[in-house]
């Protein structure tokens, strides 16, 4: 068969394209392999950044300039660790002194001071140290502000402000310790800073579904402590690859940001007993005013960080709570609930703990008023289900339901005059007739609309009934004998009253086996993954 000139030309073009694709793929593979080997001392050429003279220059000239390397070199090809100082205040700091101390002992090491915006007054950095500003600038390419483009070593050493390097062997020891852990769960190694208060090893458990971080003290071992978080000043070594696999590698406060993310990945930190790093500048601030400014900024940064991570409750090692969610003075953490499915369920979260706290407080308050006013009530619907299952509010519920005898409403001053309008009592709770139907509602406050709903029923021929009905499952008739008598039940930290046969009552309203088979309020919109439930 004869091949025409056009066919031959087309065949040649196809072969040429295949060859080009092959070599491009090979080149990309080689570039990726080189990046993986960067911590082993391989030199890397980087594109220059306008105004910075190139990535290599930005990290202290470790790639260019022919600097002779010391004990941290790898086959005489480059330093293995970059020094990062992230936690400092612009109004008073010792970053320049830190840089001089480290570069005096290890002049070949890249040194980066990292700030969200350009510090004012500007930092007085020695030669070999550079400033990395994280906030983007419209006239600069993205790599100018992204730390992963500016750290080209195998390891990153996170150093607090005011710390000094006494001798280079301190860093080598940390590297040996981390390399000795291999690919195990210990992905960070830390050394204490000699300050007034010793650094403490902690166990941190982060439960994103419950918006909570819990710290507990960790016991020390003979060769140092292995835990999931640290409290206090420490120098921390981490592989650069691990650092930049975090969602927020250099957030502030740095240690809080770092350990929340590493604990979620199952990583651990090893706190060595030595070598310790010295810190001559302690306390960091020379005036009470500057200390106050630093404390205020730390509080603001912590609030911003934890809110961005979706953490609303932090349980400290001593058992105290810190709250970062809603309060009586602020709106609740979620908006209007549609289709009986609050927004947090769609992102695999449960009711924020601050909202549960508000529901418990409101329930205790309302129950106390109903009892003192002679209004008979009982736990209803999902709240009765929570009492039977958890002795508490269901972990994903967003309100509390109580049934009341309609004939007792005049006994309560807060309810009897609610035919129109609402009432704000002396404690800031809002009593109103609900706009959605013929029932009452007590809100946590005017700002925070977490609430307890009061459903009035009256007996007719031995059946508890109502004149109007809503689409709520609990809003159905039932025999009065469930309320004769009412029985005490633990619920939300108090003793409340419920039907005398709560299982039969619940199965009448929700179906057989409802206590043992938890489910979200509207499974058609969002179903509960029962494999993830704990104790529910």
Coordinates of C-alpha atoms in Angstrom, one line a residue:
X1 CA 0.0 0.0 0.0
X2 CA 1.4 3.4 -1.0
X3 CA 1.5 6.2 1.5
X4 CA 0.8 9.7 0.2
X5 CA 2.9 12.7 1.1
X6 CA 0.0 14.1 3.2
X7 CA -0.4 10.8 5.1
X8 CA 3.3 10.7 5.8
X9 CA 3.3 14.3 7.0
X10 CA 0.3 13.7 9.3
X11 CA 2.0 10.5 10.7
X12 CA 5.2 12.5 11.4
X13 CA 3.3 15.2 13.1
X14 CA 1.5 12.7 15.4
X15 CA 4.8 11.1 16.3
X16 CA 6.4 14.5 17.0
X17 CA 3.5 15.4 19.3
X18 CA 3.8 12.2 21.2
X19 CA 7.5 12.7 21.7
X20 CA 6.8 16.3 23.0
X21 CA 4.2 15.0 25.4
X22 CA 6.6 12.3 26.6
X23 CA 9.4 14.7 27.3
X24 CA 7.2 17.3 29.0
X25 CA 5.8 14.6 31.3
X26 CA 9.3 13.4 32.1
X27 CA 10.4 17.0 32.8
X28 CA 7.4 17.5 35.2
X29 CA 8.2 14.2 36.9
X30 CA 11.8 15.2 37.4
X31 CA 10.8 18.6 38.8
X32 CA 8.5 16.9 41.4
X33 CA 11.3 14.5 42.3
X34 CA 13.7 17.4 42.8
X35 CA 11.2 19.1 45.1
X36 CA 10.8 15.9 47.2
X37 CA 14.6 15.8 47.5
X38 CA 14.9 19.4 48.5
X39 CA 15.5 18.6 52.2
X40 CA 18.4 16.4 51.2
X41 CA 20.3 19.4 50.2
X42 CA 19.6 19.6 46.5
X43 CA 19.9 23.1 45.0
X44 CA 16.8 24.5 43.5
X45 CA 16.6 27.3 41.0
X46 CA 13.6 29.5 41.4
X47 CA 11.9 32.2 39.3
X48 CA 12.9 35.7 40.5
X49 CA 10.3 37.6 42.4
X50 CA 10.1 41.3 41.4
X51 CA 11.7 43.4 44.1
X52 CA 13.1 40.4 45.9
X53 CA 15.7 39.1 43.6
X54 CA 14.5 35.5 43.6
X55 CA 13.3 32.9 46.1
X56 CA 16.9 31.9 46.9
X57 CA 17.8 35.4 47.8
X58 CA 14.6 35.8 49.9
X59 CA 15.5 33.0 52.2
X60 CA 18.9 34.3 53.0
X61 CA 21.1 33.5 49.9
X62 CA 21.3 29.8 50.7
X63 CA 21.0 28.8 47.1
X64 CA 23.3 31.3 45.5
X65 CA 26.4 33.1 46.4
X66 CA 28.7 30.1 47.2
X67 CA 28.4 30.3 50.9
X68 CA 30.3 27.5 52.6
X69 CA 28.0 25.4 54.8
X70 CA 28.5 24.1 58.3
X71 CA 27.4 21.1 60.2
X72 CA 23.8 21.3 58.9
X73 CA 24.8 20.8 55.3
X74 CA 23.8 17.8 53.3
X75 CA 26.6 16.7 51.0
X76 CA 27.8 20.3 50.9
X77 CA 24.8 21.3 48.8
X78 CA 22.6 23.5 51.0
X79 CA 21.2 24.1 54.5
X80 CA 18.5 21.7 55.8
X81 CA 16.5 24.1 58.0
X82 CA 14.9 27.5 57.7
X83 CA 14.5 29.6 60.9
X84 CA 11.0 31.1 61.1
X85 CA 9.9 33.8 63.7
X86 CA 6.2 34.3 63.4
X87 CA 5.0 35.3 66.9
X88 CA 6.1 38.9 67.7
X89 CA 4.6 42.3 68.1
X90 CA 5.5 45.2 65.9
X91 CA 5.4 47.8 68.7
X92 CA 8.1 46.0 70.7
X93 CA 10.1 43.0 69.7
X94 CA 13.6 41.4 69.6
X95 CA 13.4 39.8 66.2
X96 CA 16.6 41.5 65.1
X97 CA 18.4 40.1 68.1
X98 CA 17.1 36.7 67.4
X99 CA 18.3 36.8 63.8
X100 CA 21.8 38.0 64.9
X101 CA 22.0 35.3 67.5
X102 CA 21.1 32.5 65.0
X103 CA 23.1 33.8 62.1
X104 CA 26.2 34.4 64.3
X105 CA 26.2 30.6 65.0
X106 CA 24.9 29.5 61.7
X107 CA 25.3 32.2 59.0
X108 CA 24.3 29.8 56.2
X109 CA 20.8 29.2 57.6
X110 CA 17.9 31.0 55.9
X111 CA 16.1 33.3 58.4
X112 CA 12.6 34.6 57.9
X113 CA 10.5 36.9 60.0
X114 CA 6.9 36.4 59.1
X115 CA 4.2 39.0 59.5
X116 CA 0.7 39.4 58.3
X117 CA 1.4 43.0 57.2
X118 CA 4.5 45.2 57.1
X119 CA 5.6 45.9 60.7
X120 CA 5.6 49.4 61.9
X121 CA 8.1 50.5 63.0
X122 CA 10.0 48.4 60.4
X123 CA 12.1 45.5 61.7
X124 CA 15.9 46.2 61.9
X125 CA 17.1 42.9 60.5
X126 CA 20.8 42.0 59.9
X127 CA 22.2 40.8 56.6
X128 CA 21.0 37.3 55.8
X129 CA 17.6 37.8 57.4
X130 CA 14.5 38.6 55.4
X131 CA 10.9 39.7 56.1
X132 CA 8.0 37.7 54.6
X133 CA 4.7 39.6 54.5
X134 CA 1.7 37.2 54.2
X135 CA -1.0 39.7 53.1
X136 CA -1.1 39.9 49.3
X137 CA -0.2 43.0 47.3
X138 CA -1.9 43.8 44.0
X139 CA 1.4 44.7 42.3
X140 CA 3.2 41.5 43.3
X141 CA 2.9 37.9 42.0
X142 CA 1.3 35.4 44.5
X143 CA 4.6 33.6 45.3
X144 CA 5.8 36.8 46.9
X145 CA 3.5 36.3 49.9
X146 CA 3.1 32.5 50.1
X147 CA 5.4 30.9 52.6
X148 CA 5.7 27.6 50.8
X149 CA 7.5 29.4 47.9
X150 CA 9.9 31.0 50.4
X151 CA 11.0 28.0 52.4
X152 CA 13.2 25.7 50.3
X153 CA 14.7 23.5 53.1
X154 CA 13.7 20.1 54.4
X155 CA 12.9 21.4 57.9
X156 CA 11.4 24.6 59.4
X157 CA 12.4 25.7 62.9
X158 CA 9.7 27.8 64.6
X159 CA 11.3 30.2 67.1
X160 CA 9.6 32.5 69.6
X161 CA 10.6 36.1 69.9
X162 CA 13.5 36.8 72.2
X163 CA 15.1 33.4 71.9
X164 CA 18.9 33.0 71.4
X165 CA 21.0 30.2 69.8
X166 CA 23.9 29.3 72.0
X167 CA 25.5 26.8 69.7
X168 CA 24.6 25.1 66.4
X169 CA 24.5 21.6 68.0
X170 CA 21.1 22.5 69.5
X171 CA 19.5 22.5 66.0
X172 CA 21.4 19.3 64.9
X173 CA 20.0 17.5 68.0
X174 CA 16.5 18.4 67.1
X175 CA 17.0 17.2 63.5
X176 CA 18.4 13.9 64.7
X177 CA 15.5 13.4 67.1
X178 CA 12.9 14.0 64.4
X179 CA 14.7 11.8 61.8
X180 CA 14.9 9.1 64.4
X181 CA 11.2 9.0 64.6
X182 CA 11.0 7.8 61.0
X183 CA 7.5 7.9 59.6
X184 CA 5.7 7.5 62.9
X185 CA 3.1 9.7 64.6
X186 CA 5.8 12.0 66.0
X187 CA 6.0 14.7 63.4
X188 CA 7.3 17.6 65.5
X189 CA 10.1 17.8 68.0
X190 CA 10.4 20.7 70.5
X191 CA 12.9 22.0 72.9
X192 CA 12.0 24.2 75.9
X193 CA 12.9 27.8 76.3
X194 CA 14.4 28.8 79.6
X195 CA 11.8 31.2 81.0
X196 CA 10.1 31.7 84.3
X197 CA 7.4 29.2 83.5
X198 CA 8.3 25.8 82.1
X199 CA 6.7 24.5 78.9
X200 CA 4.0 21.9 79.5
X201 CA 3.2 18.9 77.4
X202 CA -0.6 18.5 76.9
X203 CA -3.0 16.1 75.3
X204 CA -5.4 17.9 72.9
X205 CA -8.5 16.4 71.5
X206 CA -10.4 18.4 68.9
X207 CA -14.0 17.4 68.2
X208 CA -15.1 19.5 65.2
X209 CA -18.5 18.0 65.2
X210 CA -19.1 19.4 68.7
X211 CA -17.1 22.6 68.1
X212 CA -14.8 21.8 71.0
X213 CA -11.1 21.5 71.9
X214 CA -10.2 19.8 75.1
X215 CA -6.7 20.1 76.7
X216 CA -5.5 17.7 79.4
X217 CA -2.1 17.4 81.1
X218 CA 0.3 14.8 79.8
X219 CA 2.7 12.8 81.9
X220 CA 6.4 13.1 81.2
X221 CA 8.5 10.1 80.1
X222 CA 12.1 9.3 80.8
X223 CA 13.3 10.4 77.4
X224 CA 11.0 13.4 77.0
X225 CA 7.2 13.7 76.7
X226 CA 5.2 12.7 73.6
X227 CA 1.9 14.6 73.4
X228 CA -0.3 16.5 71.0
X229 CA 0.1 20.1 72.2
X230 CA 2.4 22.4 74.1
X231 CA 1.7 25.2 76.5
X232 CA 4.5 27.8 77.0
X233 CA 7.6 28.9 75.1
X234 CA 9.3 26.2 73.0
X235 CA 11.3 26.0 69.8
X236 CA 9.6 23.5 67.4
X237 CA 11.1 21.6 64.5
X238 CA 8.8 20.3 61.8
X239 CA 9.3 19.0 58.3
X240 CA 8.6 21.7 55.7
X241 CA 6.4 19.3 53.8
X242 CA 4.3 18.7 56.9
X243 CA 4.1 22.4 57.8
X244 CA 2.7 23.3 54.4
X245 CA 0.3 20.4 54.3
X246 CA -1.6 22.3 57.0
X247 CA -4.6 24.4 56.0
X248 CA -3.2 27.4 57.9
X249 CA 0.5 26.8 58.3
X250 CA 1.5 30.1 60.0
X251 CA -1.7 31.3 61.7
X252 CA -1.7 33.2 65.0
X253 CA -1.4 32.4 67.8
X254 CA 1.1 30.1 66.2
X255 CA 1.2 27.2 68.7
X256 CA -2.6 27.1 69.1
X257 CA -3.1 27.1 65.3
X258 CA -0.3 24.5 64.8
X259 CA -1.5 22.0 67.3
X260 CA -5.2 22.2 66.6
X261 CA -4.3 21.2 63.0
X262 CA -1.7 18.6 63.8
X263 CA -3.8 16.9 66.4
X264 CA -6.7 16.5 63.9
X265 CA -4.2 14.7 61.7
X266 CA -3.1 12.3 64.5
X267 CA 0.4 13.9 64.7
X268 CA 2.3 14.1 67.9
X269 CA 5.0 16.4 69.3
X270 CA 8.0 15.2 71.3
X271 CA 9.1 17.6 74.0
X272 CA 12.8 17.0 74.8
X273 CA 14.3 17.6 78.2
X274 CA 17.2 19.3 76.4
X275 CA 18.8 21.1 74.8
X276 CA 17.1 24.2 76.2
X277 CA 17.2 27.5 74.4
X278 CA 18.0 30.7 76.3
X279 CA 16.0 33.8 76.3
X280 CA 17.5 36.9 77.8
X281 CA 14.6 39.1 76.9
X282 CA 12.0 38.0 79.4
X283 CA 9.5 39.5 79.9
X284 CA 9.2 40.6 76.3
X285 CA 7.6 43.9 77.1
X286 CA 9.1 46.7 79.1
X287 CA 6.0 48.4 80.1
X288 CA 2.6 47.5 81.5
X289 CA 0.9 49.3 78.6
X290 CA 2.8 47.2 76.0
X291 CA 2.0 44.0 77.9
X292 CA -1.7 45.0 77.9
X293 CA -1.5 45.7 74.2
X294 CA 0.1 42.3 73.6
X295 CA -2.5 40.5 75.7
X296 CA -5.3 42.3 73.9
X297 CA -3.9 41.3 70.5
X298 CA -3.5 37.8 71.7
X299 CA -7.1 37.6 72.8
X300 CA -8.3 39.0 69.4
X301 CA -6.1 36.7 67.4
X302 CA -7.3 33.7 69.5
X303 CA -10.9 34.7 68.9
X304 CA -10.3 35.1 65.2
X305 CA -8.4 31.8 64.9
X306 CA -10.9 29.6 66.8
X307 CA -13.9 31.1 65.1
X308 CA -12.3 30.5 61.7
X309 CA -11.6 26.9 62.8
X310 CA -15.2 26.5 64.0
X311 CA -14.2 26.0 67.6
X312 CA -16.6 27.6 70.1
X313 CA -15.6 26.0 73.3
X314 CA -12.1 25.3 74.7
X315 CA -11.7 23.2 77.9
X316 CA -8.4 24.2 79.6
X317 CA -6.1 21.7 81.4
X318 CA -7.5 22.9 84.8
X319 CA -11.1 22.2 83.6
X320 CA -12.1 25.9 83.0
X321 CA -14.1 26.7 79.9
X322 CA -13.3 29.4 77.4
X323 CA -16.2 30.3 75.1
X324 CA -15.9 31.7 71.5
X325 CA -19.5 31.4 70.4
X326 CA -22.8 33.2 71.0
X327 CA -23.9 34.7 74.3
X328 CA -27.0 36.5 75.7
X329 CA -25.8 39.7 74.0
X330 CA -25.1 38.3 70.6
X331 CA -27.2 36.4 68.0
X332 CA -27.3 32.6 68.1
X333 CA -24.7 30.8 65.9
X334 CA -27.1 29.7 63.2
X335 CA -29.8 31.4 61.1
X336 CA -33.5 30.6 60.5
X337 CA -34.1 26.8 60.4
X338 CA -35.6 25.5 57.2
X339 CA -37.2 22.1 56.7
X340 CA -36.4 21.2 60.4
X341 CA -32.7 21.0 59.4
X342 CA -30.4 23.6 60.9
X343 CA -27.5 24.7 58.7
X344 CA -24.8 23.1 60.8
X345 CA -26.1 19.6 60.0
X346 CA -25.2 20.0 56.4
X347 CA -21.5 20.5 57.3
X348 CA -21.4 17.5 59.6
X349 CA -21.7 19.5 62.8
X350 CA -24.0 19.3 65.7
X351 CA -25.5 22.1 67.8
X352 CA -22.7 24.5 69.0
X353 CA -22.0 24.1 72.7
X354 CA -22.7 27.7 73.4
X355 CA -26.2 27.2 71.9
X356 CA -26.7 24.1 74.0
X357 CA -25.6 26.1 77.1
X358 CA -28.2 28.8 76.3
X359 CA -30.9 26.2 75.8
X360 CA -30.1 24.6 79.2
X361 CA -30.2 28.0 80.9
X362 CA -33.5 29.0 79.4
X363 CA -35.0 25.6 80.2
X364 CA -34.0 25.9 83.8
X365 CA -35.3 29.4 84.0
X366 CA -38.7 28.6 82.4
X367 CA -39.2 25.4 84.4
X368 CA -38.6 27.3 87.6
X369 CA -41.2 29.9 86.7
X370 CA -43.8 27.3 85.6
X371 CA -43.4 25.3 88.8
X372 CA -43.5 28.4 91.1
X373 CA -46.6 29.6 89.2
X374 CA -48.5 26.4 89.4
X375 CA -48.4 25.6 85.7
X376 CA -48.4 21.9 85.0
X377 CA -45.9 21.0 82.3
X378 CA -44.1 18.0 80.8
X379 CA -41.2 17.4 78.5
X380 CA -42.5 17.1 74.9
X381 CA -41.3 15.8 71.6
X382 CA -37.6 15.9 70.9
X383 CA -36.9 17.2 74.4
X384 CA -38.5 14.2 76.0
X385 CA -36.6 12.0 73.5
X386 CA -33.4 13.8 74.6
X387 CA -34.2 13.1 78.3
X388 CA -34.9 9.4 77.6
X389 CA -31.7 9.0 75.5
X390 CA -29.2 11.5 76.9
X391 CA -30.8 13.0 80.0
X392 CA -30.1 16.2 78.1
X393 CA -30.9 18.2 75.0
X394 CA -30.3 16.0 71.9
X395 CA -26.8 17.0 70.6
X396 CA -28.2 18.3 67.3
X397 CA -31.4 19.9 68.5
X398 CA -32.0 23.6 68.3
X399 CA -34.9 24.3 70.8
X400 CA -36.7 22.8 73.8
X401 CA -40.3 21.7 73.8
X402 CA -42.6 21.6 76.9
X403 CA -46.3 20.8 77.0
X404 CA -48.5 22.8 79.4
X405 CA -52.1 22.6 80.6
X406 CA -54.0 25.4 78.8
X407 CA -56.2 25.9 81.9
X408 CA -53.0 26.8 84.0
X409 CA -51.9 29.6 81.7
X410 CA -53.6 32.3 83.7
X411 CA -51.6 31.2 86.7
X412 CA -48.4 32.6 85.1
X413 CA -48.0 36.4 84.9
X414 CA -45.7 36.1 81.9
X415 CA -48.1 34.0 79.9
X416 CA -51.6 35.3 80.7
X417 CA -51.2 38.7 78.9
X418 CA -49.5 37.5 75.7
X419 CA -52.4 37.6 73.4
X420 CA -50.6 40.5 71.6
X421 CA -47.1 41.7 71.7
X422 CA -44.2 40.3 73.8
X423 CA -42.7 40.8 77.2
X424 CA -39.1 41.2 78.2
X425 CA -38.7 40.2 81.8
X426 CA -36.2 41.5 84.4
X427 CA -33.6 38.9 83.4
X428 CA -33.7 39.6 79.7
X429 CA -35.8 36.7 78.6
X430 CA -38.4 37.4 75.9
X431 CA -41.9 35.9 76.4
X432 CA -44.2 35.9 73.4
X433 CA -47.0 34.1 71.5
X434 CA -45.3 32.4 68.6
X435 CA -46.1 33.7 65.1
X436 CA -45.9 30.2 63.7
X437 CA -49.0 28.9 65.6
X438 CA -51.0 28.7 68.7
X439 CA -48.2 28.2 71.3
X440 CA -45.9 30.3 73.4
X441 CA -42.2 30.9 73.1
X442 CA -39.5 32.0 75.6
X443 CA -36.3 33.4 73.9
X444 CA -32.9 33.5 75.6
X445 CA -32.8 37.3 75.0
X446 CA -33.8 40.0 72.5
X447 CA -30.5 39.4 70.6
X448 CA -30.3 35.6 70.9
X449 CA -33.4 33.8 69.7
X450 CA -32.6 30.3 71.1
X451 CA -35.8 29.3 72.8
X452 CA -38.2 27.1 74.7
X453 CA -41.6 26.4 73.1
X454 CA -44.6 25.9 75.3
X455 CA -47.4 23.9 73.7
X456 CA -50.8 24.3 75.4
X457 CA -53.1 21.3 75.5
X458 CA -56.5 20.7 77.2
X459 CA -58.3 17.5 78.1
X460 CA -61.4 16.4 76.3
X461 CA -63.0 13.0 77.0
X462 CA -59.7 11.7 78.4
X463 CA -57.7 12.9 75.4
X464 CA -55.2 15.9 75.4
X465 CA -56.0 18.0 72.4
X466 CA -55.6 21.5 70.9
X467 CA -57.8 23.7 68.8
X468 CA -55.1 24.3 66.1
X469 CA -52.3 22.1 64.9
X470 CA -48.9 22.6 63.4
X471 CA -46.8 20.2 61.3
X472 CA -44.6 19.3 64.3
X473 CA -44.6 15.6 65.0
X474 CA -45.2 16.1 68.7
X475 CA -48.3 18.3 67.9
X476 CA -50.8 15.4 68.0
X477 CA -53.5 14.2 70.4
X478 CA -52.7 11.7 73.1
X479 CA -54.4 10.0 76.1
X480 CA -54.4 12.1 79.3
X481 CA -53.4 9.1 81.4
X482 CA -49.8 9.7 80.3
X483 CA -49.9 12.8 82.5
X484 CA -51.6 11.2 85.5
X485 CA -49.2 11.4 87.2
X486 CA -46.3 13.3 85.8
X487 CA -43.0 11.9 86.9
X488 CA -39.6 13.5 87.5
X489 CA -36.9 13.0 84.9
X490 CA -33.3 14.3 84.7
X491 CA -32.9 16.7 81.8
X492 CA -30.3 19.4 80.9
X493 CA -28.8 19.6 84.4
X494 CA -32.2 19.8 86.3
X495 CA -35.1 17.6 87.3
X496 CA -38.1 18.2 85.1
X497 CA -41.4 16.4 84.7
X498 CA -42.4 14.0 81.9
X499 CA -45.1 11.5 81.0
X500 CA -45.3 8.5 83.3
X501 CA -44.6 6.1 80.4
X502 CA -42.2 8.0 78.3
X503 CA -41.4 5.1 76.0
X504 CA -45.0 4.5 75.0
X505 CA -45.6 8.3 74.8
X506 CA -42.6 8.7 72.4
X507 CA -43.5 5.7 70.3
X508 CA -47.1 7.0 69.9
X509 CA -45.7 10.3 68.5
X510 CA -42.6 9.2 66.6
X511 CA -42.9 5.4 66.0
X512 CA -41.6 2.2 67.5
X513 CA -37.9 2.1 68.5
X514 CA -37.4 5.8 68.3
X515 CA -35.3 5.9 71.5
X516 CA -32.8 3.3 70.2
X517 CA -32.7 4.5 66.6
X518 CA -31.6 8.2 66.6
X519 CA -32.2 10.2 63.4
X520 CA -32.1 13.8 62.3
X521 CA -35.5 15.7 62.3
X522 CA -35.9 15.5 58.6
X523 CA -34.1 12.5 57.1
X524 CA -35.3 13.5 53.6
X525 CA -33.0 16.5 53.8
X526 CA -30.2 15.1 55.9
X527 CA -29.7 11.7 57.4
X528 CA -27.7 10.9 60.5
X529 CA -24.6 8.7 59.9
X530 CA -25.1 6.4 62.8
X531 CA -21.6 4.9 62.5
X532 CA -20.3 8.3 63.8
X533 CA -22.6 8.8 66.7
X534 CA -21.2 8.4 70.2
X535 CA -23.5 7.2 72.9
X536 CA -26.6 8.3 71.0

